[in-house]
């Protein structure tokens, strides 16, 4: 008999043995129940009929969104109506963490999403059920790798996007503290949704203005710019001559003046 | 004598017999230059100019200054089959298909920035030490001319590749030309050979950029250096240094080695920047297309202050007699820069008029010893800095979470309020530094060593300055205000009129000083408590 079993048998008649056993049993039972109930839960989500998805979305909406957007998404003084914005808009705003807003500043900023994918999908389904609007995009629809043309996308980006988002998609300033965010590192579907829904200060680029194929080209160019190595050395933020000027006055001239001081230092 | 030496002597003798060069060389190779780091700022400029000539020549081998439309077919994939000008296509070719081309392009652009930054730093040194005073006013004027031409040359240079940012810059230049009343639109048509963008502008500015302006630079730099040579270099005051001598080291061998070595260092630093840091990544901007513009379109820093001025201008326009006058471009784009550069060019004459000082000066002044001039310089710099901040307002807004409107209003108000404040503060700081110098001369340097005297008192030991240090701190002049007569011989009051009053007032402001301790004061103190 080894030492462990010996100790167990020594304490089996201890006065706390029975309560400890009871607690252990309860915990393991609860844990098993949790796991058992969680597993089918997610699979049930996938097979949820649409009406229950919408109900789930309505529940989340009532909890997390209605205080600003109104109980029936009709909008209020501080937030717009969501009737007719479509699932694409919800997927973009909630999926990139912009909604719910952290504070009432000029513009909702990108942050870690508060709702997970299922919750976002439920919210989108609920908002889409209110009135027709652009549908959410899934990544599989975005065949830009196959159907896009990088160079054409670059031209389209410079014509339609660069004036706010900068030539390299690094983002830029708008008036009164609003800004065009960077498009680098943004999921392709969110960029696409932004183009078709025009979030915040951004205009809507309908399929008539920029055709779906052209949108794919833009995506392809953005993704190519994102992965393009910095061909000339350190990129200095890809923001133009301001950082170059800063570097020349600090490192460039600083280094040269430092050397001049060294060259003219009195020999000791 | 070795064989090699004998050959050397023979060759030298041959040349000297026919040219008499030995005497001239002995005189000039032993010419003495003073030693100070701030005297090397001009050298940085000269060397970066040489680097610009060399790297620029390399670039012209492949650059095609033409606005003829071509379809790109080079190795940069994201621009494949895009229509662009031959200028842009050849700049891409240099960047991606010529061995060492991108490095050379980047060296050329970094050298241009160092050239401009070095010129501004050199100009500040000359200004704040009073090196522009008689007899060097002409060299000051040449310097101001070089800065002005440098701005133009730099602008033309980054306009040549015909990328999106270049084209935007040219468009703004066109707008500034058009803002000239009456003749503006005619001049713009003349410069562009028709409507913007046309096909003429890039070939034209190419000729100006690689031929006309470099030739003018070369001529002006030569005169600039010859004047330094003949007028001799200024020096900082110190024991043994007078208005009549130059204390330093001879050109040969000391400065030959130092300057030669420094050239390679400047080249090295420029090449280092060109190798590690991207500058003007034209392939990302794309070809110029008048229908496109990018957020954060900024000029290079030496134009940035002009851009800042234009950005802060309120929307003022008047239409009269069929002509529109765009004050919003005319004032910030032409009138204010014109006033600034004229004042800068005339400053030596203005100062000489204010102080009535017509003497020659070869000894420099420490900036604190001329508080009024230092304050004027700091005031001007603060003006430029405030408008430069507005030139980058969009990047400052996005990177520091500010709003572009706040920055614009801050600079709009700041450009009027901050420079006078800087003037007053700088002047007070200078006077305080003079006071500190005076204190140091009279009471010595604080050593931080505390000593307890036998009766329990603590005193800090002050270390007396050396005679040389005392001399350096007290040698500067104590200028007197200009006397403007109240009445002339016939009893006419205030004969010079308003001008005389103004001059007296300015002179009064210019001489404000803390008096340097005199010998008698020092002696009194010595016999007193030491």
PDB file of N, CA and C in Angstrom, chain B residues 198-253:
ATOM      1  N   UNK B 198      -0.733  70.222 -68.375  1.00  0.00           N
ATOM      2  CA  UNK B 198      -0.008  70.396 -69.634  1.00  0.00           C
ATOM      3  C   UNK B 198       1.124  69.399 -69.781  1.00  0.00           C
ATOM      4  N   UNK B 199       1.974  69.653 -70.754  1.00  0.00           N
ATOM      5  CA  UNK B 199       3.091  68.751 -70.991  1.00  0.00           C
ATOM      6  C   UNK B 199       4.422  69.470 -70.905  1.00  0.00           C
ATOM      7  N   UNK B 200       4.385  70.763 -70.610  1.00  0.00           N
ATOM      8  CA  UNK B 200       5.614  71.555 -70.713  1.00  0.00           C
ATOM      9  C   UNK B 200       6.330  71.717 -69.379  1.00  0.00           C
ATOM     10  N   UNK B 201       5.594  71.621 -68.282  1.00  0.00           N
ATOM     11  CA  UNK B 201       6.164  72.096 -67.021  1.00  0.00           C
ATOM     12  C   UNK B 201       7.347  71.261 -66.555  1.00  0.00           C
ATOM     13  N   UNK B 202       7.215  69.944 -66.578  1.00  0.00           N
ATOM     14  CA  UNK B 202       8.301  69.111 -66.051  1.00  0.00           C
ATOM     15  C   UNK B 202       9.585  69.257 -66.862  1.00  0.00           C
ATOM     16  N   UNK B 203       9.533  69.210 -68.207  1.00  0.00           N
ATOM     17  CA  UNK B 203      10.777  69.479 -68.951  1.00  0.00           C
ATOM     18  C   UNK B 203      11.393  70.830 -68.591  1.00  0.00           C
ATOM     19  N   UNK B 204      10.543  71.844 -68.403  1.00  0.00           N
ATOM     20  CA  UNK B 204      11.077  73.167 -68.082  1.00  0.00           C
ATOM     21  C   UNK B 204      11.751  73.191 -66.716  1.00  0.00           C
ATOM     22  N   UNK B 205      11.048  72.668 -65.700  1.00  0.00           N
ATOM     23  CA  UNK B 205      11.672  72.748 -64.374  1.00  0.00           C
ATOM     24  C   UNK B 205      12.879  71.830 -64.285  1.00  0.00           C
ATOM     25  N   UNK B 206      12.917  70.811 -65.141  1.00  0.00           N
ATOM     26  CA  UNK B 206      14.107  69.954 -65.152  1.00  0.00           C
ATOM     27  C   UNK B 206      15.336  70.778 -65.537  1.00  0.00           C
ATOM     28  N   UNK B 207      15.201  71.566 -66.597  1.00  0.00           N
ATOM     29  CA  UNK B 207      16.333  72.404 -67.026  1.00  0.00           C
ATOM     30  C   UNK B 207      16.736  73.371 -65.916  1.00  0.00           C
ATOM     31  N   UNK B 208      15.730  73.968 -65.285  1.00  0.00           N
ATOM     32  CA  UNK B 208      16.048  74.907 -64.208  1.00  0.00           C
ATOM     33  C   UNK B 208      16.720  74.173 -63.057  1.00  0.00           C
ATOM     34  N   UNK B 209      16.209  72.955 -62.755  1.00  0.00           N
ATOM     35  CA  UNK B 209      16.708  72.221 -61.591  1.00  0.00           C
ATOM     36  C   UNK B 209      18.126  71.705 -61.797  1.00  0.00           C
ATOM     37  N   UNK B 210      18.439  71.237 -62.993  1.00  0.00           N
ATOM     38  CA  UNK B 210      19.762  70.619 -63.165  1.00  0.00           C
ATOM     39  C   UNK B 210      20.775  71.548 -63.815  1.00  0.00           C
ATOM     40  N   UNK B 211      20.322  72.641 -64.390  1.00  0.00           N
ATOM     41  CA  UNK B 211      21.285  73.492 -65.094  1.00  0.00           C
ATOM     42  C   UNK B 211      21.371  74.886 -64.489  1.00  0.00           C
ATOM     43  N   UNK B 212      20.267  75.612 -64.570  1.00  0.00           N
ATOM     44  CA  UNK B 212      20.307  77.021 -64.187  1.00  0.00           C
ATOM     45  C   UNK B 212      20.630  77.208 -62.707  1.00  0.00           C
ATOM     46  N   UNK B 213      19.798  76.594 -61.831  1.00  0.00           N
ATOM     47  CA  UNK B 213      20.000  76.829 -60.407  1.00  0.00           C
ATOM     48  C   UNK B 213      21.327  76.275 -59.891  1.00  0.00           C
ATOM     49  N   UNK B 214      21.730  75.049 -60.275  1.00  0.00           N
ATOM     50  CA  UNK B 214      23.050  74.587 -59.805  1.00  0.00           C
ATOM     51  C   UNK B 214      24.168  75.525 -60.245  1.00  0.00           C
ATOM     52  N   UNK B 215      24.068  76.090 -61.455  1.00  0.00           N
ATOM     53  CA  UNK B 215      25.110  77.019 -61.912  1.00  0.00           C
ATOM     54  C   UNK B 215      25.117  78.262 -61.027  1.00  0.00           C
ATOM     55  N   UNK B 216      23.922  78.773 -60.722  1.00  0.00           N
ATOM     56  CA  UNK B 216      23.862  79.950 -59.851  1.00  0.00           C
ATOM     57  C   UNK B 216      24.404  79.615 -58.462  1.00  0.00           C
ATOM     58  N   UNK B 217      24.032  78.410 -57.965  1.00  0.00           N
ATOM     59  CA  UNK B 217      24.552  77.972 -56.661  1.00  0.00           C
ATOM     60  C   UNK B 217      26.069  77.966 -56.661  1.00  0.00           C
ATOM     61  N   UNK B 218      26.615  77.360 -57.708  1.00  0.00           N
ATOM     62  CA  UNK B 218      28.064  77.224 -57.789  1.00  0.00           C
ATOM     63  C   UNK B 218      28.720  78.605 -57.762  1.00  0.00           C
ATOM     64  N   UNK B 219      28.158  79.524 -58.546  1.00  0.00           N
ATOM     65  CA  UNK B 219      28.725  80.870 -58.595  1.00  0.00           C
ATOM     66  C   UNK B 219      28.611  81.546 -57.225  1.00  0.00           C
ATOM     67  N   UNK B 220      27.425  81.484 -56.634  1.00  0.00           N
ATOM     68  CA  UNK B 220      27.229  82.161 -55.352  1.00  0.00           C
ATOM     69  C   UNK B 220      28.079  81.541 -54.251  1.00  0.00           C
ATOM     70  N   UNK B 221      28.157  80.200 -54.262  1.00  0.00           N
ATOM     71  CA  UNK B 221      28.960  79.544 -53.225  1.00  0.00           C
ATOM     72  C   UNK B 221      30.423  79.938 -53.382  1.00  0.00           C
ATOM     73  N   UNK B 222      30.891  80.015 -54.631  1.00  0.00           N
ATOM     74  CA  UNK B 222      32.279  80.413 -54.864  1.00  0.00           C
ATOM     75  C   UNK B 222      32.539  81.818 -54.317  1.00  0.00           C
ATOM     76  N   UNK B 223      31.642  82.750 -54.647  1.00  0.00           N
ATOM     77  CA  UNK B 223      31.825  84.118 -54.144  1.00  0.00           C
ATOM     78  C   UNK B 223      31.759  84.126 -52.616  1.00  0.00           C
ATOM     79  N   UNK B 224      30.804  83.363 -52.079  1.00  0.00           N
ATOM     80  CA  UNK B 224      30.620  83.259 -50.632  1.00  0.00           C
ATOM     81  C   UNK B 224      31.930  82.829 -49.960  1.00  0.00           C
ATOM     82  N   UNK B 225      32.549  81.792 -50.518  1.00  0.00           N
ATOM     83  CA  UNK B 225      33.777  81.271 -49.919  1.00  0.00           C
ATOM     84  C   UNK B 225      34.958  82.208 -50.144  1.00  0.00           C
ATOM     85  N   UNK B 226      34.996  82.818 -51.347  1.00  0.00           N
ATOM     86  CA  UNK B 226      36.090  83.761 -51.600  1.00  0.00           C
ATOM     87  C   UNK B 226      36.026  84.925 -50.623  1.00  0.00           C
ATOM     88  N   UNK B 227      34.810  85.372 -50.353  1.00  0.00           N
ATOM     89  CA  UNK B 227      34.670  86.467 -49.401  1.00  0.00           C
ATOM     90  C   UNK B 227      35.125  86.036 -48.004  1.00  0.00           C
ATOM     91  N   UNK B 228      34.790  84.802 -47.630  1.00  0.00           N
ATOM     92  CA  UNK B 228      35.258  84.306 -46.332  1.00  0.00           C
ATOM     93  C   UNK B 228      36.779  84.308 -46.318  1.00  0.00           C
ATOM     94  N   UNK B 229      37.343  83.907 -47.448  1.00  0.00           N
ATOM     95  CA  UNK B 229      38.794  83.826 -47.557  1.00  0.00           C
ATOM     96  C   UNK B 229      39.422  85.219 -47.403  1.00  0.00           C
ATOM     97  N   UNK B 230      38.926  86.166 -48.175  1.00  0.00           N
ATOM     98  CA  UNK B 230      39.580  87.476 -48.182  1.00  0.00           C
ATOM     99  C   UNK B 230      39.224  88.310 -46.963  1.00  0.00           C
ATOM    100  N   UNK B 231      37.991  88.160 -46.477  1.00  0.00           N
ATOM    101  CA  UNK B 231      37.628  88.951 -45.293  1.00  0.00           C
ATOM    102  C   UNK B 231      38.094  88.275 -44.022  1.00  0.00           C
ATOM    103  N   UNK B 232      38.576  87.066 -44.127  1.00  0.00           N
ATOM    104  CA  UNK B 232      39.013  86.219 -43.015  1.00  0.00           C
ATOM    105  C   UNK B 232      37.815  85.772 -42.202  1.00  0.00           C
ATOM    106  N   UNK B 233      38.004  84.655 -41.510  1.00  0.00           N
ATOM    107  CA  UNK B 233      36.891  84.116 -40.743  1.00  0.00           C
ATOM    108  C   UNK B 233      36.739  84.876 -39.437  1.00  0.00           C
ATOM    109  N   UNK B 234      35.502  85.031 -39.019  1.00  0.00           N
ATOM    110  CA  UNK B 234      35.270  85.628 -37.696  1.00  0.00           C
ATOM    111  C   UNK B 234      35.696  84.632 -36.623  1.00  0.00           C
ATOM    112  N   UNK B 235      35.873  85.140 -35.390  1.00  0.00           N
ATOM    113  CA  UNK B 235      36.211  84.225 -34.306  1.00  0.00           C
ATOM    114  C   UNK B 235      35.484  84.640 -33.039  1.00  0.00           C
ATOM    115  N   UNK B 236      35.341  83.657 -32.154  1.00  0.00           N
ATOM    116  CA  UNK B 236      34.721  83.965 -30.861  1.00  0.00           C
ATOM    117  C   UNK B 236      35.720  84.720 -29.997  1.00  0.00           C
ATOM    118  N   UNK B 237      35.250  85.605 -29.149  1.00  0.00           N
ATOM    119  CA  UNK B 237      36.168  86.386 -28.324  1.00  0.00           C
ATOM    120  C   UNK B 237      36.871  85.491 -27.308  1.00  0.00           C
ATOM    121  N   UNK B 238      38.058  85.905 -26.931  1.00  0.00           N
ATOM    122  CA  UNK B 238      38.822  85.173 -25.926  1.00  0.00           C
ATOM    123  C   UNK B 238      40.169  85.822 -25.785  1.00  0.00           C
ATOM    124  N   UNK B 239      40.949  85.380 -24.824  1.00  0.00           N
ATOM    125  CA  UNK B 239      42.263  85.983 -24.614  1.00  0.00           C
ATOM    126  C   UNK B 239      43.109  85.844 -25.880  1.00  0.00           C
ATOM    127  N   UNK B 240      43.764  86.909 -26.255  1.00  0.00           N
ATOM    128  CA  UNK B 240      44.647  86.866 -27.420  1.00  0.00           C
ATOM    129  C   UNK B 240      43.930  87.052 -28.726  1.00  0.00           C
ATOM    130  N   UNK B 241      42.604  87.098 -28.683  1.00  0.00           N
ATOM    131  CA  UNK B 241      41.863  87.265 -29.939  1.00  0.00           C
ATOM    132  C   UNK B 241      41.402  88.713 -30.048  1.00  0.00           C
ATOM    133  N   UNK B 242      41.746  89.340 -31.151  1.00  0.00           N
ATOM    134  CA  UNK B 242      41.388  90.741 -31.332  1.00  0.00           C
ATOM    135  C   UNK B 242      40.669  90.912 -32.666  1.00  0.00           C
ATOM    136  N   UNK B 243      40.283  92.141 -32.941  1.00  0.00           N
ATOM    137  CA  UNK B 243      39.652  92.464 -34.212  1.00  0.00           C
ATOM    138  C   UNK B 243      40.668  92.390 -35.355  1.00  0.00           C
ATOM    139  N   UNK B 244      41.959  92.285 -35.011  1.00  0.00           N
ATOM    140  CA  UNK B 244      42.977  92.383 -36.052  1.00  0.00           C
ATOM    141  C   UNK B 244      43.683  91.059 -36.329  1.00  0.00           C
ATOM    142  N   UNK B 245      43.372  90.020 -35.555  1.00  0.00           N
ATOM    143  CA  UNK B 245      44.059  88.750 -35.806  1.00  0.00           C
ATOM    144  C   UNK B 245      43.050  87.614 -35.938  1.00  0.00           C
ATOM    145  N   UNK B 246      43.523  86.451 -36.331  1.00  0.00           N
ATOM    146  CA  UNK B 246      42.701  85.243 -36.316  1.00  0.00           C
ATOM    147  C   UNK B 246      43.496  84.186 -35.579  1.00  0.00           C
ATOM    148  N   UNK B 247      42.908  83.638 -34.514  1.00  0.00           N
ATOM    149  CA  UNK B 247      43.609  82.617 -33.743  1.00  0.00           C
ATOM    150  C   UNK B 247      43.025  81.267 -34.107  1.00  0.00           C
ATOM    151  N   UNK B 248      43.873  80.358 -34.542  1.00  0.00           N
ATOM    152  CA  UNK B 248      43.366  79.036 -34.929  1.00  0.00           C
ATOM    153  C   UNK B 248      44.482  78.195 -35.467  1.00  0.00           C
ATOM    154  N   UNK B 249      44.119  77.299 -36.386  1.00  0.00           N
ATOM    155  CA  UNK B 249      45.098  76.399 -36.969  1.00  0.00           C
ATOM    156  C   UNK B 249      45.238  76.689 -38.448  1.00  0.00           C
ATOM    157  N   UNK B 250      46.400  76.366 -39.012  1.00  0.00           N
ATOM    158  CA  UNK B 250      46.594  76.617 -40.435  1.00  0.00           C
ATOM    159  C   UNK B 250      45.782  75.649 -41.300  1.00  0.00           C
ATOM    160  N   UNK B 251      45.506  76.106 -42.516  1.00  0.00           N
ATOM    161  CA  UNK B 251      44.756  75.276 -43.456  1.00  0.00           C
ATOM    162  C   UNK B 251      45.479  73.956 -43.676  1.00  0.00           C
ATOM    163  N   UNK B 252      46.790  74.075 -43.953  1.00  0.00           N
ATOM    164  CA  UNK B 252      47.595  72.878 -44.205  1.00  0.00           C
ATOM    165  C   UNK B 252      48.473  72.642 -43.010  1.00  0.00           C
ATOM    166  N   UNK B 253      48.484  71.516 -42.368  1.00  0.00           N
ATOM    167  CA  UNK B 253      47.714  70.320 -42.715  1.00  0.00           C
ATOM    168  C   UNK B 253      46.413  70.168 -41.929  1.00  0.00           C
TER     169      UNK B 253
END
